Amino acid sequence: MPAERLSDSDAPPESAAAGIMPGRVAAVVVAGGRGTRAAASAGDAPKQYRTIGGRAVIAETIARLLRHPAIVRVQPVIHADDDAAFEAMVAPHLRLGRPVHGGATRQDSVRFGLEALAGDPPDFVLVHDAVRPFVSVAVIDRVLAALATSDGAIAALPVTDTVKRADGARNITETIPRERLWTAQTPQGFRYPALLAAHRKVAEAGRTDLTDDAAVAEWAGLTVTLVEGDAANVKLTTAADLTRADARLTAAALADLPDVRVGQGYDVHAFGPGTAVILGGISIPHDGGLDGHSDADVGLHALTDAILGAIADGDIGAHFPPSDPQWKGVDSAVFLAAAVERVRARGGGVAHLDLTFVCEAPKIGPHREAMRARIAAICGLPVDRVAVKATTSERLGFTGRREGIAALATATVRLPLDRPEGA
Ligand code: MG
């Protein structure tokens, strides 16, 4: 798979359609679903708000569309329960109109999105799934180019597997010739007035079961043509899809950062009174607490120093002095996130974190995965780029005597080569 750079600041990619589109193009991004199949656990955010490559799936998808030079406007359609998620994870990062709320079916949601464009109607509209962040300029170009001669055009892939129909007991009843079969992707593009009219007409007729816009257009008698889609333009459906997409985007973003730095961090906190310790961003019940000005999370403190070390930017005490009352009792995630942000501000990225605790107790192993997940979330990293380990000091020294906990960390950070003076 070719490397891809996905920052908003990229130069607009070459587009064949940009120069020839005889009109304005808007995109309706459909994000009204609840996506329960991708939830790793109940209570997880809907998949369009899960992060891949450090930002929400829907933000990645919209950014891709906005990078296409012919697309002048994106209209998101979101679930009414997702206002806060959209406001926090998408709105601050992209220049967008207000999202509209979706309906009970995908068909309703698209119609509401189309109606929201009616005040300033575009000539053409692309309808695109929020959970297809790998849409390419080439696919968009092919859809737009086909609209010169057709009411509608959709990205699709020819079926290459043999297709079977089965009965309820999974016994094959038919082998279906695949020669003229295609699977539909998005974007699906249309002349805007024609698609809006088709959606209104089908809604008036009481049909609500059409699962894509081509079906709405077909129902209304419009001509819809197929253009070649892209196997990489996958719909992120399962938790495994999200994990793969996250790893792919993160690796792609790091590939353009050749200046590899390694930093180390070390921290110690002494045990004191309490019933729990905060380690690696999570609270662990214990027969004592850890003394400290903040929440005394030695793990996150060591990681923060490792990242600051990698970019030669002082240490945790310089940025967050213990003498400053605003850091009293604070969640140390604040320090770690700020260190990551200092890397991002220099155009870089954190590639890997490795954290080791030295203590006799509590046992770290049972909490390792929770710590990795929390650290990954704080840093906007895939979990497979975060390691958490533990060892004892064989009852020697202050950790061996259970007087405190030590933590060591290394951070691998990648920066661009074109550093300004003084770096
Ligand atoms: Mg500390």
Short mmCIF file of C-alpha atoms in Angstrom, two decimals, residues 37-40 50 52 234-248:
data_model
loop_
_atom_site.label_atom_id
_atom_site.label_comp_id
_atom_site.label_asym_id
_atom_site.label_seq_id
_atom_site.Cartn_x
_atom_site.Cartn_y
_atom_site.Cartn_z
CA ARG A 37 -20.36 -3.61 15.53
CA ALA A 38 -17.11 -1.67 16.01
CA ALA A 39 -17.53 -1.08 19.74
CA ALA A 40 -14.77 -2.87 21.66
CA ARG A 50 -13.14 6.75 17.38
CA ILE A 52 -7.41 6.83 13.79
CA VAL A 234 -13.02 0.51 2.76
CA LYS A 235 -15.95 1.14 5.04
CA LEU A 236 -14.63 0.82 8.61
CA THR A 237 -17.08 -1.60 10.14
CA THR A 238 -15.44 -3.73 12.81
CA ALA A 239 -13.06 -3.00 15.69
CA ALA A 240 -10.34 -4.76 13.66
CA ASP A 241 -10.98 -2.37 10.72
CA LEU A 242 -10.43 0.60 13.06
CA THR A 243 -7.23 -0.86 14.50
CA ARG A 244 -5.82 -1.46 10.99
CA ALA A 245 -6.80 2.03 9.84
CA ASP A 246 -5.19 3.58 12.91
CA ALA A 247 -1.91 1.74 12.38
CA ARG A 248 -1.92 2.61 8.67
#
